[in-house]
Coordinates of C-alpha atoms in Angstrom, one line a residue:
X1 CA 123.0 38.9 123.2
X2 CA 121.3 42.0 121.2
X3 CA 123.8 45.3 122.5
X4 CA 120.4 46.9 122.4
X5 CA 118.7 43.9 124.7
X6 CA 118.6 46.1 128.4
X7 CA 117.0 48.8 126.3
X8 CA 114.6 46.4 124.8
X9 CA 113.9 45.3 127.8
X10 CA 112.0 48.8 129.0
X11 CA 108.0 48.3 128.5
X12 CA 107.4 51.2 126.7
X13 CA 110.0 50.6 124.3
X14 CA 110.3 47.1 124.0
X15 CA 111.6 45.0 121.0
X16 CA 109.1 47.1 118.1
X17 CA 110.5 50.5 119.9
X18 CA 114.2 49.5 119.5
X19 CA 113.2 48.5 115.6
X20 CA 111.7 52.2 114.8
X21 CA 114.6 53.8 117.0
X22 CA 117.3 51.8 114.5
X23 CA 115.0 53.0 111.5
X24 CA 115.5 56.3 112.5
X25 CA 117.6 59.5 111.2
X26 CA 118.0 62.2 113.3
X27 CA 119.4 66.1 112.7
X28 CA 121.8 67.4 115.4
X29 CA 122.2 71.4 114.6
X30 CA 125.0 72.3 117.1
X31 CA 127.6 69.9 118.3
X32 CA 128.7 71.6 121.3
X33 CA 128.0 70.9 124.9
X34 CA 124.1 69.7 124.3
X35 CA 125.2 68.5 120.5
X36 CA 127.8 66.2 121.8
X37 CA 125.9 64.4 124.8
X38 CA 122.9 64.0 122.4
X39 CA 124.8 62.4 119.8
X40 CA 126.3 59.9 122.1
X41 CA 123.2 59.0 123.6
X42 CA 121.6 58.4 119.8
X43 CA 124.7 56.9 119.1
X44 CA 124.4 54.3 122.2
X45 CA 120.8 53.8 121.6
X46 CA 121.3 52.7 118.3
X47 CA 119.5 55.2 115.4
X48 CA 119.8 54.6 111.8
X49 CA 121.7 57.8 110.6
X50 CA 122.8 60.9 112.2
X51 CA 123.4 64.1 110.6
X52 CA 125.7 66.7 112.1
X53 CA 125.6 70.0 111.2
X54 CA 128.4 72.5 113.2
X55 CA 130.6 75.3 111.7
X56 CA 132.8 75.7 114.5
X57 CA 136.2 74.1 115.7
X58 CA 137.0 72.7 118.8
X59 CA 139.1 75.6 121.4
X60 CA 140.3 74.7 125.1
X61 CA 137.0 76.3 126.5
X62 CA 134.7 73.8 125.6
X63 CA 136.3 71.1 127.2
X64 CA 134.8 72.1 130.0
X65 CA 130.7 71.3 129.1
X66 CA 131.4 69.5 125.3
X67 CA 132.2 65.7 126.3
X68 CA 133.3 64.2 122.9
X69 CA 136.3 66.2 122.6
X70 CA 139.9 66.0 124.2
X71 CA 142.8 68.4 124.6
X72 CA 144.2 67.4 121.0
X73 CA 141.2 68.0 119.4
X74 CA 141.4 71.8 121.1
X75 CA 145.2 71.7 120.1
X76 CA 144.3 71.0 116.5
X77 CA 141.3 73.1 116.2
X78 CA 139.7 70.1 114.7
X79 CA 136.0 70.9 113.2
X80 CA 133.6 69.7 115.8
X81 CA 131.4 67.6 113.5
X82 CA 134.3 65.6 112.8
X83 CA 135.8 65.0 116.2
X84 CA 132.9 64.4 117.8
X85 CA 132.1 61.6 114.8
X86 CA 135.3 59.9 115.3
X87 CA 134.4 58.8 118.7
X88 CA 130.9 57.9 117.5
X89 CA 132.4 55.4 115.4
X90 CA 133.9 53.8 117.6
X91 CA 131.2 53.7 120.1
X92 CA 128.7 52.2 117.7
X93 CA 130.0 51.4 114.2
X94 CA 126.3 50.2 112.6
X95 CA 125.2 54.2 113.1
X96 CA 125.7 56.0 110.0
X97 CA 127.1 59.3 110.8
X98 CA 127.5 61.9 108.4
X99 CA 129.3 65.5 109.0
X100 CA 128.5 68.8 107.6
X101 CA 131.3 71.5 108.7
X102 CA 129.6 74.2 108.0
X103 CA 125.8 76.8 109.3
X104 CA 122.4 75.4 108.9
X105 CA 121.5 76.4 105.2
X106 CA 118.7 75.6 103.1
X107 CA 120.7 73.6 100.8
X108 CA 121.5 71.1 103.5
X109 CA 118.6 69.3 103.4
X110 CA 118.7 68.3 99.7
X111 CA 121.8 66.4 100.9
X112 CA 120.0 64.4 103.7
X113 CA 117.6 62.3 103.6
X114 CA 114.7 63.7 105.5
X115 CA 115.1 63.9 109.6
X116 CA 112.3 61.7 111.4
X117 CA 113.3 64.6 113.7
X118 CA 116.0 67.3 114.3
X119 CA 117.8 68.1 117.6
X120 CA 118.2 72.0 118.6
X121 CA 121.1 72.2 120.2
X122 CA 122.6 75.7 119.1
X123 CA 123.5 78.5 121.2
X124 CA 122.6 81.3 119.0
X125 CA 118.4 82.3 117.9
X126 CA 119.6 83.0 114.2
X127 CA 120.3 79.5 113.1
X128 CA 116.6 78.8 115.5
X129 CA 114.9 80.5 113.4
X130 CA 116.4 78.9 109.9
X131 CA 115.6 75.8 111.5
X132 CA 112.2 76.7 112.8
X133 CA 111.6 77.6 109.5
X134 CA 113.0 75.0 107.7
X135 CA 111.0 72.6 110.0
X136 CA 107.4 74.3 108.5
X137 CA 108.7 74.2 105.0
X138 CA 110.1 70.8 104.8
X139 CA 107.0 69.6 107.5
X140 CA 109.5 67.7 110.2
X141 CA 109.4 68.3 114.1
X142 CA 112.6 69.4 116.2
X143 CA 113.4 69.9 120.2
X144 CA 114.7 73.0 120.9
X145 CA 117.0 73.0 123.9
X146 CA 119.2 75.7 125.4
X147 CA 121.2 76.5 128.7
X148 CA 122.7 79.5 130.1
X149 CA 124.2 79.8 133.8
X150 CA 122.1 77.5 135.9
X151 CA 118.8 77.0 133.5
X152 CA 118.0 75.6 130.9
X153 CA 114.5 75.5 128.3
X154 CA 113.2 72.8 125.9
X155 CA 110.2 71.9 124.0
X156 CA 109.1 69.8 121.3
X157 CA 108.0 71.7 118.3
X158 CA 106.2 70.5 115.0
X159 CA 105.7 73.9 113.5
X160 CA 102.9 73.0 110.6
X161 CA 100.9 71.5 113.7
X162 CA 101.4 73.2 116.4
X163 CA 103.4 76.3 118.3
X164 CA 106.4 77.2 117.0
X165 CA 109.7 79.2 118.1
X166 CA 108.0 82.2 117.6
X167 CA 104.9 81.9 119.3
X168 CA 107.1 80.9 122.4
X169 CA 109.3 83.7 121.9
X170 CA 107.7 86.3 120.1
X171 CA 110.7 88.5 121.0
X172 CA 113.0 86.6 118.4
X173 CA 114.6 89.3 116.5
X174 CA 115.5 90.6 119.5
X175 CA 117.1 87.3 120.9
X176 CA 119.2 87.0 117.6
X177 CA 120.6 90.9 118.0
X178 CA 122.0 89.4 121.3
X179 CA 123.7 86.3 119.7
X180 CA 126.9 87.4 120.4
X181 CA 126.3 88.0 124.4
X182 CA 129.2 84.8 125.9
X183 CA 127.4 83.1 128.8
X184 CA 128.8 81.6 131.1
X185 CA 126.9 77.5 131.7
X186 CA 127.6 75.7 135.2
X187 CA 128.8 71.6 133.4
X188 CA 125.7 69.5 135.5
X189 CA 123.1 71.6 133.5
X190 CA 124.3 70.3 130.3
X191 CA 123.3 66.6 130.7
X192 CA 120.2 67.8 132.6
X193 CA 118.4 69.6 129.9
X194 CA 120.2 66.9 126.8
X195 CA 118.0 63.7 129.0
X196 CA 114.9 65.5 128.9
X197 CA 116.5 66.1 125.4
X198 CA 116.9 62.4 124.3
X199 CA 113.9 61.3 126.0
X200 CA 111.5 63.6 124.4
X201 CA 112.9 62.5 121.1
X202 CA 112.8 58.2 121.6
X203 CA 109.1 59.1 122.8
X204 CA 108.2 60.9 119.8
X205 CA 110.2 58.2 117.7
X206 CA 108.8 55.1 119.5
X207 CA 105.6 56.2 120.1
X208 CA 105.0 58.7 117.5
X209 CA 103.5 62.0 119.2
X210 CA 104.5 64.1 122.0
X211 CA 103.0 67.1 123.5
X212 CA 103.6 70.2 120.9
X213 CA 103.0 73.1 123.3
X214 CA 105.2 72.4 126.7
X215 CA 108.2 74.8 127.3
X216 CA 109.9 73.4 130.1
X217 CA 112.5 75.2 132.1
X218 CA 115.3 73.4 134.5
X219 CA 117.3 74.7 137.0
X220 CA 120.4 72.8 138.7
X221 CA 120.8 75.5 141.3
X222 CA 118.9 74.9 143.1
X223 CA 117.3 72.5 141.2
X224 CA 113.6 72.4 140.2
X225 CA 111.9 71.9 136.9
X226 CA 108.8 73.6 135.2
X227 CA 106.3 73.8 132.4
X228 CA 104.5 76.3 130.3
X229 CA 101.8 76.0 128.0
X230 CA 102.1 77.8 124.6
X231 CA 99.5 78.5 122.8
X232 CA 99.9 78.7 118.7
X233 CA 99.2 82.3 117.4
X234 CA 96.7 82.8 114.8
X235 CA 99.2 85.8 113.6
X236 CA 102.3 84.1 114.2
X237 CA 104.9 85.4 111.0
X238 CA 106.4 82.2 110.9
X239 CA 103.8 79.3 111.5
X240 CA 100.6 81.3 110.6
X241 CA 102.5 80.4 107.0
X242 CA 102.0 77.0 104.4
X243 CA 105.5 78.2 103.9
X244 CA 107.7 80.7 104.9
X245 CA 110.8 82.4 103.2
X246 CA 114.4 81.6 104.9
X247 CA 116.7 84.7 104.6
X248 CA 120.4 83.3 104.0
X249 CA 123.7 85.6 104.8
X250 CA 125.9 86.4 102.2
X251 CA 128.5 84.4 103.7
X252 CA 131.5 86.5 102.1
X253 CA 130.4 89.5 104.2
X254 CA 132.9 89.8 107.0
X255 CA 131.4 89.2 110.1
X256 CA 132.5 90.1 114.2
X257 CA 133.3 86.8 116.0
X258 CA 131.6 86.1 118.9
X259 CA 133.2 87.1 122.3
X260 CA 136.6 87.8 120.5
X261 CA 138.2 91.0 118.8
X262 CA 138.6 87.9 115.7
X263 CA 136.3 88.6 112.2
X264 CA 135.3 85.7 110.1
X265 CA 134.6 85.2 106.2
X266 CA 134.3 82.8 103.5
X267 CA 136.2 82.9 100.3
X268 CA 133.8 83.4 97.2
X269 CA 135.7 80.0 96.0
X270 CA 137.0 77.4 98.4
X271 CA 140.7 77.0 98.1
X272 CA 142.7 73.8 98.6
X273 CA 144.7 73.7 101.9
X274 CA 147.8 72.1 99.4
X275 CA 147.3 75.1 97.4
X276 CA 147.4 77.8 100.1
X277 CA 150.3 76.1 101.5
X278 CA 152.3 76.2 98.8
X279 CA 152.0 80.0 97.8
X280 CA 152.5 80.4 101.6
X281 CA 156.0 78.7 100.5
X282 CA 156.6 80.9 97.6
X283 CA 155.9 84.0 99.7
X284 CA 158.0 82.9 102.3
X285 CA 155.7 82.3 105.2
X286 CA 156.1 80.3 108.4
X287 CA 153.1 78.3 109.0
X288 CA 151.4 75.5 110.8
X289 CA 149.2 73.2 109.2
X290 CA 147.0 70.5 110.2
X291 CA 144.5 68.2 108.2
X292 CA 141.6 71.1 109.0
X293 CA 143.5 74.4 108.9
X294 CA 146.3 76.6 107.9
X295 CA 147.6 78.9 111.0
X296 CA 149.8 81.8 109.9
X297 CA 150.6 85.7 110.1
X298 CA 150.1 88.1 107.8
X299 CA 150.4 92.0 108.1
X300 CA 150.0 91.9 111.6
X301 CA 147.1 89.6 112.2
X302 CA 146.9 86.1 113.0
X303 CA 145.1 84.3 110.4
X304 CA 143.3 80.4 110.0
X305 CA 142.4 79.2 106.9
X306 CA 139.6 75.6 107.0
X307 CA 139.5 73.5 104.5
X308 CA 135.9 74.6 104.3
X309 CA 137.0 78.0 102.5
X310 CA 136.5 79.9 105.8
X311 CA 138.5 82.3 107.4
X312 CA 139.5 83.6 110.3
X313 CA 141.3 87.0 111.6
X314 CA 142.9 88.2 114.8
X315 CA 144.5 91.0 116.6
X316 CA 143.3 93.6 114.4
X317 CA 141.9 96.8 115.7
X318 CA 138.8 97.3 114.1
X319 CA 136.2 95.9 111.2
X320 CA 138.5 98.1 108.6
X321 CA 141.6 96.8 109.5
X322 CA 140.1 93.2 108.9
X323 CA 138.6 94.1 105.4
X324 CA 141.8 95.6 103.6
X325 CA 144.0 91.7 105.1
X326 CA 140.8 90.2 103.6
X327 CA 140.9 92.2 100.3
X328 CA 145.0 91.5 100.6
X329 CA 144.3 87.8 101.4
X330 CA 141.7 87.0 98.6
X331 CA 143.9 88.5 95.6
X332 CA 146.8 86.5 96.9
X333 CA 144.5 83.3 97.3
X334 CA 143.5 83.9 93.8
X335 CA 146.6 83.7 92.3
X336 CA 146.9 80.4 93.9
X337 CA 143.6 79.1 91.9
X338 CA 145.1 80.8 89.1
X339 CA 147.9 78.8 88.7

């Protein structure tokens, strides 16, 4: 029997659904707590290709809401993308799953082929807005999704033809100054707001259309559940647009982390993890490595190094402090290139 038969089965869907559902390729941005229920349930319903997209690492917080991951991935501070694909795999092997470690940029989408629709399921309004405005540039729809405490907001947005982020929230810059604000989420929410999620986006796929201009809010406690027209804005910066400029960040600024006294940074040239490892040798530093990372001290702070030429810093006092062990860091890691 077809693994997809009981889905099949459903009238709306039926057996020409199921065959544009597993024609499909869908865009998760964000494989946290709504990333990794979303995935699964694309995974278990059987799409074509999915496309992860996640810069972050797995820590013993997110266990809590973020169901694909376990306590070694926390242990191992293994990239999210790539956990959370691992299972995948092995839930439904046909699904093509690719993994991109790293933020939302621009030149993403050149290495995809392109979304029959992309998932929002960030927890910051500056990589929104590069998606909302990737979405009007490159002319495909997304859901945006998000949860804090007890509620949680969606809607469906196809920015060339209808609403988008910004005519819903025309406070954005605002929202993105406050990206670093920790939130608590109570765990039911999460799959609350991800089915309204997943079931917005096999309607659109299966049937083609959805409404464009529905924000709904949910609430588990207590629970109830809302909508809210939007209305496209004639004046609208973004979506007024044929096409709109993305702003990228220099991503070898040093930058606060979220929530933490920690600053992060790429290197202006990824360096091998074998590389780093051994000049750690040669300068005789204690380390722990893993297939993703390189954990070690250095002047004081606690420093990772990924694979994906990122790093992090810890325990120092202020932005200052971090820039002269990132100055320190990057001549030393340039020697390693070097020889």
């Amino acid at each position: 029997m077809d693994r997809y038969d009981r889905q099949a089965r459903v009238k709306q869907i039926g057996a020409a659904g199921q065959a544009k559902i597993s024609a499909s390729t869908i865009l998760i941005v964000g494989c946290g707590a709504l990333g990794s229920y979303a995935a699964e349930q694309l995974v278990r319903a059987g799409v074509k290709q999915l496309y992860l997209v996640d810069p972050d690492t797995v820590s013993e917080t997110n266990l809590q809401r973020q169901t694909l991951f376990t306590e070694i991935d926390a242990a191992q501070a293994n990239f999210k993308v790539e956990a959370a694909a691992h299972v995948l795999r092995q839930i439904n092997h046909e699904v093509a799953v690719t993994t991109f470690p790293v933020e939302l940029r621009p030149e993403l989408l050149a290495q995809m082929d392109k979304p029959t629709l992309a998932l929002d399921c960030t927890d910051n309004f500056s990589v929104r807005d590069t998606l909302n405005r990737l979405a009007l540039n490159q002319h495909f729809p997304y859901i945006f999704s998000g949860c804090a405490g007890v509620s949680g907001n969606l809607m469906f947005i196809d920015p060339s033809h209808g609403p988008c982020l910004n005519c819903a929230f025309p406070n954005l810059a605002q929202l993105k100054e406050r990206d670093c604000d920790v939130l608590g989420v109570a765990t039911p929410l999460i799959p609350l707001v991800s089915a309204q999620q997943i079931a917005l986006a096999m309607r659109y796929i299966v049937e083609g259309h959805v409404a464009n201009n529905q924000l709904m809010t949910i609430s588990c406690w207590p629970a109830s559940q809302q909508q809210f027209q939007i209305k496209k804005q004639s004046t609208c910066p973004i979506c007024s647009q044929e096409k709109v400029a993305v702003p990228v960040t220099d991503r070898t600024l040093l930058r606060t982390m979220c929530g933490s006294q920690a600053y992060s940074v790429y290197l202006p040239t990824t360096v091998p993890l074998a590389a780093i490892s051994n000049l750690l040798k040669k300068e005789h530093v204690t380390f722990q490595a893993t297939k993703a990372f390189i954990n070690f001290q250095w002047h004081g702070a606690t420093v990772s190094y990924f694979k994906t030429g990122k790093l992090h810093l810890y325990d120092l006092a202020n932005k200052n402090a971090a820039e002269i062990v990132y100055r320190d860091l990057w001549h030393l890691f340039k020697g390693a290139i070097q020889s």
